Tab-separated table of N, CA, C and O in Angstrom:
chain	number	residue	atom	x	y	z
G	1	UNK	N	0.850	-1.192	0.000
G	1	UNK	CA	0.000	0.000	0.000
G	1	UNK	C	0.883	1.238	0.000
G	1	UNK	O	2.033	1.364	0.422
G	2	UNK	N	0.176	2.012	-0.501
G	2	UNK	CA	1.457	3.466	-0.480
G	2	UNK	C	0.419	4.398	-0.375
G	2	UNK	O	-0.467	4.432	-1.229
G	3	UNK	N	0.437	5.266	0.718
G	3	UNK	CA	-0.078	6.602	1.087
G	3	UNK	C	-0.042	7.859	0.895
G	3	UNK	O	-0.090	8.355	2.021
G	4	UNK	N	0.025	8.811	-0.004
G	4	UNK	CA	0.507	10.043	0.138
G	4	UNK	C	-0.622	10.798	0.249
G	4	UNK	O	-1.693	10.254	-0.019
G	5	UNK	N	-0.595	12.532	0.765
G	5	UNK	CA	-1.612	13.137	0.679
G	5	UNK	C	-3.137	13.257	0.738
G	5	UNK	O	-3.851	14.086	0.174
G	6	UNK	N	-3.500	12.181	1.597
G	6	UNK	CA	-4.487	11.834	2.442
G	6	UNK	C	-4.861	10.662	0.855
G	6	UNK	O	-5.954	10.096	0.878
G	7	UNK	N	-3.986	10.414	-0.304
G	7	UNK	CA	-4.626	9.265	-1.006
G	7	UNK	C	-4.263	8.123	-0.919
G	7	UNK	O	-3.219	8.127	-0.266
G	8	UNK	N	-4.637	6.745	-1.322
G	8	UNK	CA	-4.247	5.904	-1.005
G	8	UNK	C	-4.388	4.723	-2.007
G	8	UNK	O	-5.448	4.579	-2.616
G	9	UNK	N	-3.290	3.834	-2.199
G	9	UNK	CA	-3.616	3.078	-3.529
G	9	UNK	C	-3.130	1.422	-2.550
G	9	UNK	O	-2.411	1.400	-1.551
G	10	UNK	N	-3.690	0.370	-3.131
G	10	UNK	CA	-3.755	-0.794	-2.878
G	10	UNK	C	-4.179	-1.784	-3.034
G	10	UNK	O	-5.381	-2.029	-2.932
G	11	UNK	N	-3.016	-2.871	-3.414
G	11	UNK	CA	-3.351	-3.993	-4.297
G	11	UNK	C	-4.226	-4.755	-3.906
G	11	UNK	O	-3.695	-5.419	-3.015
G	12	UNK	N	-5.607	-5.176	-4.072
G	12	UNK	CA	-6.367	-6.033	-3.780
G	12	UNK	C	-6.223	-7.293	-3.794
G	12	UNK	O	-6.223	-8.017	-2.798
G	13	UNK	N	-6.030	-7.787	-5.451
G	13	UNK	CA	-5.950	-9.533	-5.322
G	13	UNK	C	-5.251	-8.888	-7.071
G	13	UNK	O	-5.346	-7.913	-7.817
G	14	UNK	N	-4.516	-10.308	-6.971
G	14	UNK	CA	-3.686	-10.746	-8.217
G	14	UNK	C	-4.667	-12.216	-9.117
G	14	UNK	O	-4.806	-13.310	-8.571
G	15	UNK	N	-5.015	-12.014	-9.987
G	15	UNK	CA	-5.879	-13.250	-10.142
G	15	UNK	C	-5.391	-13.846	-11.892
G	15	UNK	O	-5.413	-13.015	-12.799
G	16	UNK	N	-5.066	-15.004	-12.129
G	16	UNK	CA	-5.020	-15.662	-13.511
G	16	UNK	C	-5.768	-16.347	-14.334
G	16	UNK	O	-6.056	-17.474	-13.932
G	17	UNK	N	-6.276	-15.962	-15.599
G	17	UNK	CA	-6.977	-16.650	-16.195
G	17	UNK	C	-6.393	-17.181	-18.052
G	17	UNK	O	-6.364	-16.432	-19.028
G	18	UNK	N	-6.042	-18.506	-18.015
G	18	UNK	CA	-4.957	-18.537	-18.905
G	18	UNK	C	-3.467	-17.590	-18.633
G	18	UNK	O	-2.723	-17.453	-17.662
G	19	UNK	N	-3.488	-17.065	-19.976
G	19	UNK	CA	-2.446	-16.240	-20.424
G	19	UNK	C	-2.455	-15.185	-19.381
G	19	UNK	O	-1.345	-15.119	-18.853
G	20	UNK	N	-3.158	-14.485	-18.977
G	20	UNK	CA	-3.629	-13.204	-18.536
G	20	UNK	C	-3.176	-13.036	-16.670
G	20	UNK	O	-3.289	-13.815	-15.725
G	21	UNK	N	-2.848	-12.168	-16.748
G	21	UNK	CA	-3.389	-11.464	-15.061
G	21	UNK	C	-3.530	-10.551	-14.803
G	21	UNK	O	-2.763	-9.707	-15.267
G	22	UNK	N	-4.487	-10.188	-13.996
G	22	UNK	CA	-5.278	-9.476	-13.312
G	22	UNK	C	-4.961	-8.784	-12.091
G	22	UNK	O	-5.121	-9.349	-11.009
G	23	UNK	N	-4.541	-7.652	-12.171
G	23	UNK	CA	-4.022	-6.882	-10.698
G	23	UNK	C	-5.515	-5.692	-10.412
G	23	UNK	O	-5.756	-4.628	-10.982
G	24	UNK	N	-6.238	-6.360	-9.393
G	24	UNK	CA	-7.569	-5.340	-8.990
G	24	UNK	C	-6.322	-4.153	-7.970
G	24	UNK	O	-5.264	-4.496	-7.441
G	25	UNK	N	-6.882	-2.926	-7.989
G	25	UNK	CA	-5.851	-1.800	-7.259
G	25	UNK	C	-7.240	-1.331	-6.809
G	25	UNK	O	-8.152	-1.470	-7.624
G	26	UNK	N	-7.528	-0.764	-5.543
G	26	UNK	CA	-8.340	-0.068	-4.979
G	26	UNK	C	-7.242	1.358	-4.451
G	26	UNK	O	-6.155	1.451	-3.880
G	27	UNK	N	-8.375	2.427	-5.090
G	27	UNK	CA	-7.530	3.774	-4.918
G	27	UNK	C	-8.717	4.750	-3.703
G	27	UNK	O	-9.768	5.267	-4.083
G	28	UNK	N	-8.265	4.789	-2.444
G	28	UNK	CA	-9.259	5.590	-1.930
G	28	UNK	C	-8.715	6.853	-1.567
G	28	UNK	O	-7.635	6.897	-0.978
G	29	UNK	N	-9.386	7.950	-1.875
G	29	UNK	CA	-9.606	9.412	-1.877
G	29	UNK	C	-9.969	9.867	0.058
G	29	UNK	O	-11.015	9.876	0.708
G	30	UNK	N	-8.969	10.089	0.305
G	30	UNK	CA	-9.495	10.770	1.757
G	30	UNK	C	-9.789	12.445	2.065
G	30	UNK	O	-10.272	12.930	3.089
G	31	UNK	N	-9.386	13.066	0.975
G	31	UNK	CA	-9.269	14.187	0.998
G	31	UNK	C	-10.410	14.991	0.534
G	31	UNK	O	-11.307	14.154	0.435
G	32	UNK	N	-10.986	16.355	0.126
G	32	UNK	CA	-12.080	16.618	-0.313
G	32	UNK	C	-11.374	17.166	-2.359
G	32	UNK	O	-11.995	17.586	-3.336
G	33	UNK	N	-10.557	16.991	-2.238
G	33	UNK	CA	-10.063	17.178	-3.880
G	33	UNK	C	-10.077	15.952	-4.468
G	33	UNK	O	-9.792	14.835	-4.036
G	34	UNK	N	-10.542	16.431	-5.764
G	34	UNK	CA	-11.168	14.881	-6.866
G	34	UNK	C	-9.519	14.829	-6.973
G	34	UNK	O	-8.711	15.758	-6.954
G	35	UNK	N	-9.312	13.376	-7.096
G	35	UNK	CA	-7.944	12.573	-7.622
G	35	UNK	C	-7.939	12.253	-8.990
G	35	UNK	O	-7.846	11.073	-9.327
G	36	UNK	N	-8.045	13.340	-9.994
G	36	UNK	CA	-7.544	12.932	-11.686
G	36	UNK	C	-6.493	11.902	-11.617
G	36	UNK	O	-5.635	11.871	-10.735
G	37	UNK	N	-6.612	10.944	-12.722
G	37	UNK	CA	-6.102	9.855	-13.173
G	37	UNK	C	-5.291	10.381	-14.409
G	37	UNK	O	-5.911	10.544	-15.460
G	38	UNK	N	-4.348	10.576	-14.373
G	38	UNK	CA	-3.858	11.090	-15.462
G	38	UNK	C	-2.947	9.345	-16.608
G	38	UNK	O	-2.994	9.130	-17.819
G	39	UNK	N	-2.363	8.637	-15.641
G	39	UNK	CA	-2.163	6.946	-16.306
G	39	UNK	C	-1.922	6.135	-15.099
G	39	UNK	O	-1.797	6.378	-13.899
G	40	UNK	N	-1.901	5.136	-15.809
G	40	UNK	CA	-1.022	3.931	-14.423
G	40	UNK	C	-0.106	3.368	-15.504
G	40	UNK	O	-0.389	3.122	-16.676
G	41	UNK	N	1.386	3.170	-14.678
G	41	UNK	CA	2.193	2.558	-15.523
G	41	UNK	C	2.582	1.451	-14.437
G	41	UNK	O	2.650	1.834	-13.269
G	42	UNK	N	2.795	0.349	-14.674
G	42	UNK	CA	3.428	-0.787	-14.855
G	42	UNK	C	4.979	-1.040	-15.527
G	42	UNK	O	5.245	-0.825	-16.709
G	43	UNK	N	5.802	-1.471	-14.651
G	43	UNK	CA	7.276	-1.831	-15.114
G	43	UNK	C	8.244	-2.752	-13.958
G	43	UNK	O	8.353	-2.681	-12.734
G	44	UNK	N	8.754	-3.470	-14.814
G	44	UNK	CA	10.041	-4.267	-13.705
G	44	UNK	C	10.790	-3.562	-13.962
G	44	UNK	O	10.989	-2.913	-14.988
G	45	UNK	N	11.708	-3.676	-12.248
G	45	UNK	CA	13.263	-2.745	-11.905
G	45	UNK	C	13.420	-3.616	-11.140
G	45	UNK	O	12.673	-4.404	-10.559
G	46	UNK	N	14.887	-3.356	-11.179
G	46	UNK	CA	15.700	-4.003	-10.120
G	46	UNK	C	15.094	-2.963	-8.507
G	46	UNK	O	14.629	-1.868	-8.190
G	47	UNK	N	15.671	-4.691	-7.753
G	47	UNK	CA	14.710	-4.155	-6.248
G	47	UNK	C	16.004	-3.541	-5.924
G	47	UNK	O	15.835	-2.454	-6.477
G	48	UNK	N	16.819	-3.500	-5.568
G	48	UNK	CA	17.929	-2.900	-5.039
G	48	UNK	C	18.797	-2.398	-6.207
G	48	UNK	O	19.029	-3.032	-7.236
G	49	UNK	N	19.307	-0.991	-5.854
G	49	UNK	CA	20.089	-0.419	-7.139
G	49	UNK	C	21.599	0.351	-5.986
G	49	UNK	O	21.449	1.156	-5.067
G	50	UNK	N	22.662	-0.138	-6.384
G	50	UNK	CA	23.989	0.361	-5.627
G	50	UNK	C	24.081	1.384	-6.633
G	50	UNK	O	23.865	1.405	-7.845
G	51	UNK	N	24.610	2.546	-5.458
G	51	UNK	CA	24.826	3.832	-5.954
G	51	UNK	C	25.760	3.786	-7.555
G	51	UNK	O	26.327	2.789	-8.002
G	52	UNK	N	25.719	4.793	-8.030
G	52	UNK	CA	26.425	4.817	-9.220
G	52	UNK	C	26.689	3.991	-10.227
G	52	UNK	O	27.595	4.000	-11.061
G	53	UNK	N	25.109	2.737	-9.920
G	53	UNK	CA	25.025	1.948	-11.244
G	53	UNK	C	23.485	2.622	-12.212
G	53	UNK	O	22.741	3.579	-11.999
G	54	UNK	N	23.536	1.475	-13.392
G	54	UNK	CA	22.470	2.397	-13.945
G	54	UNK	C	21.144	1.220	-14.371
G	54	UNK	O	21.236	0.353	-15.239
G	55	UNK	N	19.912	1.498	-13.470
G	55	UNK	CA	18.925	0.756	-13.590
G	55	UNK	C	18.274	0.331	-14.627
G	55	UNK	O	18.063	1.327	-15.320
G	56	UNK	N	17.759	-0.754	-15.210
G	56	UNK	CA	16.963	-1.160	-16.577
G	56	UNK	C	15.754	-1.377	-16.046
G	56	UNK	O	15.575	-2.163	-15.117
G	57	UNK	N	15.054	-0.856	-16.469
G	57	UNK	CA	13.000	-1.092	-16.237
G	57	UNK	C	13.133	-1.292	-17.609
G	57	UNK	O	13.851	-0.890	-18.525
G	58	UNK	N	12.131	-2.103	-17.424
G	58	UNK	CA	11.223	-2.634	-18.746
G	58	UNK	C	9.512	-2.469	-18.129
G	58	UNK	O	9.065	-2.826	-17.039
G	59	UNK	N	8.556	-1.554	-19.699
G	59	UNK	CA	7.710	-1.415	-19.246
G	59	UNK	C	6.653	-2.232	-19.419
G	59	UNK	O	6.673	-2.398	-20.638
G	60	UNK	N	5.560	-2.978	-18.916
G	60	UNK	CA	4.498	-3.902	-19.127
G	60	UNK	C	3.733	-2.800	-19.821
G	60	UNK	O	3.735	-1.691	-19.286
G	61	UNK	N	2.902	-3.031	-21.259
G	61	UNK	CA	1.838	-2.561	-21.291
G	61	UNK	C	0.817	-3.195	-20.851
G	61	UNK	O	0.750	-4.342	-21.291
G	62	UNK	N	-0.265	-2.800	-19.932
G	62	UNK	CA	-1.796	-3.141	-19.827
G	62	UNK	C	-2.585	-3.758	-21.402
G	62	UNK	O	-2.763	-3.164	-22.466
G	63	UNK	N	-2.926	-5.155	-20.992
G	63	UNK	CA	-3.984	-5.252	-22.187
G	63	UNK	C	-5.196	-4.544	-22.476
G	63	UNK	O	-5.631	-4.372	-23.615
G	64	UNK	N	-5.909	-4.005	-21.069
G	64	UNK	CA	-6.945	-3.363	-20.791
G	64	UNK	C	-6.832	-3.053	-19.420
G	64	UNK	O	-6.178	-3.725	-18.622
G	65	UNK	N	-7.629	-1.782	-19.081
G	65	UNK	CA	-7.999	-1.645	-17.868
G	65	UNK	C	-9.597	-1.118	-17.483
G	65	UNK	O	-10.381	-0.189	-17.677
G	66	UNK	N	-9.504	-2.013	-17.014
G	66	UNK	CA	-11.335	-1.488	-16.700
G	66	UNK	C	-10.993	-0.721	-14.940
G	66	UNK	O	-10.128	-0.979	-14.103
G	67	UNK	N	-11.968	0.134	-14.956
G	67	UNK	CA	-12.216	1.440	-13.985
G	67	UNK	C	-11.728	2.798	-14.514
G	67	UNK	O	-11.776	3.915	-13.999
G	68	UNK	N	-11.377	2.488	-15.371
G	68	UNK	CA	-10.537	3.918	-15.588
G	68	UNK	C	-11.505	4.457	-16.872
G	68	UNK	O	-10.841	4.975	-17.771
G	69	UNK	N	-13.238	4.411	-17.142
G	69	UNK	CA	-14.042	4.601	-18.427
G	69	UNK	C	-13.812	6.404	-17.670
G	69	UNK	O	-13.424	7.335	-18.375
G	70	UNK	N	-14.140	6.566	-16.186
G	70	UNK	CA	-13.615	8.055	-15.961
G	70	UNK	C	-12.583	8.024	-15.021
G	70	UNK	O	-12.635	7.435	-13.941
G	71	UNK	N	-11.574	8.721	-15.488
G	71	UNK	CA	-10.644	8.694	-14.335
G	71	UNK	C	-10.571	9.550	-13.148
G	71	UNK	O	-9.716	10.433	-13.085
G	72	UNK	N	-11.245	9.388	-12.391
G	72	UNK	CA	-11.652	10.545	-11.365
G	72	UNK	C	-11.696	9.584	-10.270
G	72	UNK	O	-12.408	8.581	-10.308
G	73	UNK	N	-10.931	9.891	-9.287
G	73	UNK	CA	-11.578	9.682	-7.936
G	73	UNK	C	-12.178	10.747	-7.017
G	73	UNK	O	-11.381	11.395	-6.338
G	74	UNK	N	-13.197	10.950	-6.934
G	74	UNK	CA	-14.110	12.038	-6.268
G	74	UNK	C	-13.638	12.183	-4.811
G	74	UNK	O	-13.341	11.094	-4.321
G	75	UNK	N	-13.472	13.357	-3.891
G	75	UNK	CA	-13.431	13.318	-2.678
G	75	UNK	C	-14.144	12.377	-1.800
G	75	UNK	O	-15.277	11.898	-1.841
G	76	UNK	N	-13.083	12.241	-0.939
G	76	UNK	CA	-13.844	11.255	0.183
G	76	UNK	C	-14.509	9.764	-0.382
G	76	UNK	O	-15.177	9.031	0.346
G	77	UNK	N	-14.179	9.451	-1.886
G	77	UNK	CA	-14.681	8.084	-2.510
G	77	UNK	C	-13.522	7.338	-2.556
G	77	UNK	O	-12.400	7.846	-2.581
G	78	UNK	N	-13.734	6.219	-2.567
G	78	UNK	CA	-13.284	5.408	-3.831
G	78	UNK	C	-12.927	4.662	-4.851
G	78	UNK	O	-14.045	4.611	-5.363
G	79	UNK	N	-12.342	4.112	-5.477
G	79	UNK	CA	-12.563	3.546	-6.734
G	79	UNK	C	-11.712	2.074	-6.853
G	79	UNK	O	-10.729	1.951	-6.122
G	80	UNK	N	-12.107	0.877	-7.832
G	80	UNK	CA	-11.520	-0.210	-8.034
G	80	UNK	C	-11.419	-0.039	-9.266
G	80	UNK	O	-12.332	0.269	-10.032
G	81	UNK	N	-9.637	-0.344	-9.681
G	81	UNK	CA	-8.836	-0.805	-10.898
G	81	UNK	C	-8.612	-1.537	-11.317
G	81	UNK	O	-7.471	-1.838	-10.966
G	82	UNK	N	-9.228	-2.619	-12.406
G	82	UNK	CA	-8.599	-3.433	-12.675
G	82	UNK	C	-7.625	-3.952	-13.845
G	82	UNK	O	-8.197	-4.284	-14.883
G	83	UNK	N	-6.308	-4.057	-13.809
G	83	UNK	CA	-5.255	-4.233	-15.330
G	83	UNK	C	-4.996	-5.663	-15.655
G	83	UNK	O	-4.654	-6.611	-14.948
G	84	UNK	N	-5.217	-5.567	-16.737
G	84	UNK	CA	-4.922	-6.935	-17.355
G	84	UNK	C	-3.634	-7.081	-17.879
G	84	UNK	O	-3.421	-6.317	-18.821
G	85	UNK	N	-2.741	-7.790	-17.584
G	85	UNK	CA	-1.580	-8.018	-18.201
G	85	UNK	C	-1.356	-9.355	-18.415
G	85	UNK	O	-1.864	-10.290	-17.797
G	86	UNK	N	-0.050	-9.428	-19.921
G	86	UNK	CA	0.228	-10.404	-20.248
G	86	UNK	C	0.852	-11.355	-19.129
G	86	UNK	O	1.377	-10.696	-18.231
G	87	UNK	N	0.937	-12.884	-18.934
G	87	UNK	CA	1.179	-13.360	-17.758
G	87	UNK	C	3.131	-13.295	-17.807
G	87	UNK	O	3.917	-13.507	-18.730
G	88	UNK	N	3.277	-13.025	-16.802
G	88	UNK	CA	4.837	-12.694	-16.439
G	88	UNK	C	5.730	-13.349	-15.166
G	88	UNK	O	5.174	-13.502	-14.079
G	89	UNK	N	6.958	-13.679	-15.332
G	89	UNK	CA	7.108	-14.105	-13.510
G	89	UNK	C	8.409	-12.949	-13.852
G	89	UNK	O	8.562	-12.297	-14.885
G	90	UNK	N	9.153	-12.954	-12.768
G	90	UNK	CA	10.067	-11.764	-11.938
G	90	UNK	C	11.322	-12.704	-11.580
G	90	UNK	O	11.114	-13.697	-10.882
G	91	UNK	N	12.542	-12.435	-12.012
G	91	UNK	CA	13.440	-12.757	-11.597
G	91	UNK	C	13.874	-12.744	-10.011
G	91	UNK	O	13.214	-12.403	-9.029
G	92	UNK	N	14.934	-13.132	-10.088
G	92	UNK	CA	15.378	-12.788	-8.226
G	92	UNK	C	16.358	-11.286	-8.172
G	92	UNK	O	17.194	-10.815	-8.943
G	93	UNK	N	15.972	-10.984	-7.293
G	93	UNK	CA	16.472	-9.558	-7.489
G	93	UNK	C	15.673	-8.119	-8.572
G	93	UNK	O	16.091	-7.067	-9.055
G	94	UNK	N	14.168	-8.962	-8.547
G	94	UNK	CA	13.573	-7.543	-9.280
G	94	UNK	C	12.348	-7.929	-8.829
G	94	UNK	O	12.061	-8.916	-8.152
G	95	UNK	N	11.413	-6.774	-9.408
G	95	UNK	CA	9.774	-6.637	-8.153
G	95	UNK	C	8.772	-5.336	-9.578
G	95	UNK	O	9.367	-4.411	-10.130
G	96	UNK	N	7.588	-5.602	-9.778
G	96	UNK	CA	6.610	-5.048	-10.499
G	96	UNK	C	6.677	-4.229	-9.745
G	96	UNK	O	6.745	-4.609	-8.576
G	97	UNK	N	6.695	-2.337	-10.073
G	97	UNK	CA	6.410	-1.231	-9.963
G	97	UNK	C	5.210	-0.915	-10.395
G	97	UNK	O	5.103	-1.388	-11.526
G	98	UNK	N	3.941	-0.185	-9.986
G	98	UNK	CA	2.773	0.457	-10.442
G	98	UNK	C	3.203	1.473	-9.554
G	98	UNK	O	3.562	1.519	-8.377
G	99	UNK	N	3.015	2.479	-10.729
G	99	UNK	CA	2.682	3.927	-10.239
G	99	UNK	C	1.193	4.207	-11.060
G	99	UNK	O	0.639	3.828	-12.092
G	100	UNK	N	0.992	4.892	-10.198
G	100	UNK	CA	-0.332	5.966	-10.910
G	100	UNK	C	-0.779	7.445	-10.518
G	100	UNK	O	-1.408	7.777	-9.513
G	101	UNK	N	-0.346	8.186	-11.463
G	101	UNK	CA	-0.097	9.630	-11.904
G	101	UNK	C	-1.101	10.439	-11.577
G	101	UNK	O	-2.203	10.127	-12.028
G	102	UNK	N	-0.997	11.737	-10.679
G	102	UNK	CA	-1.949	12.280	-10.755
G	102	UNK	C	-2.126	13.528	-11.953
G	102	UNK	O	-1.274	14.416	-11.928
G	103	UNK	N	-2.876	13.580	-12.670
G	103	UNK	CA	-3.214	14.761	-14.147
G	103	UNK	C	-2.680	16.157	-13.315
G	103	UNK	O	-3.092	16.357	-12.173
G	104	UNK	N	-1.884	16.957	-13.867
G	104	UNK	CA	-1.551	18.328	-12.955
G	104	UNK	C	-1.741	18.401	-11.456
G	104	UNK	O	-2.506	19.128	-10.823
G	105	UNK	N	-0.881	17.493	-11.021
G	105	UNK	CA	-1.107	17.500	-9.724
G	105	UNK	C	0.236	16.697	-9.249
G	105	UNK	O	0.988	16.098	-10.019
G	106	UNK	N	0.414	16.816	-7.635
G	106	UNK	CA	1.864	16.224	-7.174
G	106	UNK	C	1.465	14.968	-6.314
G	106	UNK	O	2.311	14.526	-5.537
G	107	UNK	N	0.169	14.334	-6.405
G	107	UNK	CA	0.259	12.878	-5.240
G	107	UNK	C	0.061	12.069	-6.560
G	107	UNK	O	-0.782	12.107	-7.456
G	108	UNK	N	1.319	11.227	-6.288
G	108	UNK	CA	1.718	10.247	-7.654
G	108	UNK	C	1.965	9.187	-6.587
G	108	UNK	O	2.885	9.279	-5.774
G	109	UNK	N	0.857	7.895	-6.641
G	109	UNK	CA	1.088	6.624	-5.803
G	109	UNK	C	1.959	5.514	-6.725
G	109	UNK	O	1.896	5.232	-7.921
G	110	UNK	N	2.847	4.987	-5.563
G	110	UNK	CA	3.503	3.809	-6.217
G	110	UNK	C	3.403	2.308	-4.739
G	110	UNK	O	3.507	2.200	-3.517
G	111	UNK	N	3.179	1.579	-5.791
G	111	UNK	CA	3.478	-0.006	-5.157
G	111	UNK	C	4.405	-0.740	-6.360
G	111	UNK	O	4.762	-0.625	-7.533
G	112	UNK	N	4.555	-1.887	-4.723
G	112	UNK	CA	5.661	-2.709	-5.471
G	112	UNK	C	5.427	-3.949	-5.227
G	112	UNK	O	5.429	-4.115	-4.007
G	113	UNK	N	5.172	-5.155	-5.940
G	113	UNK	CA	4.861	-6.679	-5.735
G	113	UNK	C	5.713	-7.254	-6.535
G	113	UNK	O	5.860	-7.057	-7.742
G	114	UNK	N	6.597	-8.384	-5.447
G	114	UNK	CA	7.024	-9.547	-5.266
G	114	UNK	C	7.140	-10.435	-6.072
G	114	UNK	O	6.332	-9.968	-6.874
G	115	UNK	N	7.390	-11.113	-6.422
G	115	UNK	CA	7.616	-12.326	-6.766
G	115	UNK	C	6.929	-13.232	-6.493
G	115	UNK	O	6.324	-13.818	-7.391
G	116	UNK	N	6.822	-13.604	-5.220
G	116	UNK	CA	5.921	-14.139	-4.083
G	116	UNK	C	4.323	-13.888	-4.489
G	116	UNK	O	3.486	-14.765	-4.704
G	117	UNK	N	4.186	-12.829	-4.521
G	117	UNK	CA	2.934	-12.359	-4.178
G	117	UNK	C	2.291	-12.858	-5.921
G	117	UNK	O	1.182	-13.392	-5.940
G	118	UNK	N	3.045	-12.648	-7.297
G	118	UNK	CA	2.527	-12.475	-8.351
G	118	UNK	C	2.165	-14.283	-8.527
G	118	UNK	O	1.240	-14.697	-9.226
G	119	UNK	N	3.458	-15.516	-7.443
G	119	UNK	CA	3.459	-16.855	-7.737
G	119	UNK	C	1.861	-17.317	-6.837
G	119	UNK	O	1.589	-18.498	-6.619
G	120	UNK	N	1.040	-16.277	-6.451
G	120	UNK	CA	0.203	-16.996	-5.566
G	120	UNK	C	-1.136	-16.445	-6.214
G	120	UNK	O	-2.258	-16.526	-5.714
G	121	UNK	N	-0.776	-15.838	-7.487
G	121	UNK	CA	-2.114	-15.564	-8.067
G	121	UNK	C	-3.163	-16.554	-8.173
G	121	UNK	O	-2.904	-17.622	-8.726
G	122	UNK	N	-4.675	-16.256	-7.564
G	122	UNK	CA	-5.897	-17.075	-7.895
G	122	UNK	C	-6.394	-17.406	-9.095
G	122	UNK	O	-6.805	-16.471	-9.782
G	123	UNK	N	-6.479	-18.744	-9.627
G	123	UNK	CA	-7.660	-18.414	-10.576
G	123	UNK	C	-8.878	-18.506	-10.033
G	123	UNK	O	-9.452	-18.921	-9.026
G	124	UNK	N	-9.238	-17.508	-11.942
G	124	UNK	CA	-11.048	-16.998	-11.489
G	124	UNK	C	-11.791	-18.670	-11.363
G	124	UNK	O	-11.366	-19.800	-11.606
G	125	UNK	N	-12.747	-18.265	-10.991
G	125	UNK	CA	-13.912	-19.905	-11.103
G	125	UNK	C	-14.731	-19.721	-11.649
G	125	UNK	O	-15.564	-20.609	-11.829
């Protein structure tokens, strides 16, 4: 979960169907200012980076994302994300980054999932 500025973003459930997975993100709004959605990006990085080397991300595109038909999180609401991505595993020594951007604005949430966490995805029923 990652907190800034009374907003708040957090991974719900990781879920697989075939090829596909499914990261649901619940974004709640504590504040009385709407939270514009300006994107969500998705990318692997190395989890640990020693000073004065130089990091490689690679970015996942989303196949789809459903919640985002408006990107608004309204004061005091809020909202469920869900991204579809191609199915992926994570080396040792690297971890999925989601950030998601706020449109002209400075609370930009980021999480980070595991390895662990992506090997224990549900399937749907």
């Amino acid at each position: 979960a990652d907190r800034t500025s009374r907003m708040s973003a957090r991974l719900q459930s990781i879920r697989i169907d075939g090829d596909v997975l499914y990261f649901t993100l619940f974004l709640r709004n504590r504040s009385h200012i709407a939270f514009d959605i300006d994107f969500v990006r998705f990318y692997i990085r190395d989890r640990r980076t020693p000073r004065r080397t130089v990091t490689q991300e690679r970015e996942l595109l989303p196949l789809d994302i459903h919640g985002l038909e408006r990107p608004r999180v309204e004061g005091r609401c809020g909202k469920t994300v869900t991204a579809a991505l191609d199915k992926f595993t994570l080396a040792d020594g690297k971890l999925l980054a989601i950030e998601i951007y706020e449109k002209g604005g400075g609370r930009h949430l980021y999480l980070t999932v595991r390895h662990r966490h992506i090997e224990h995805a549900e399937p749907f029923h």
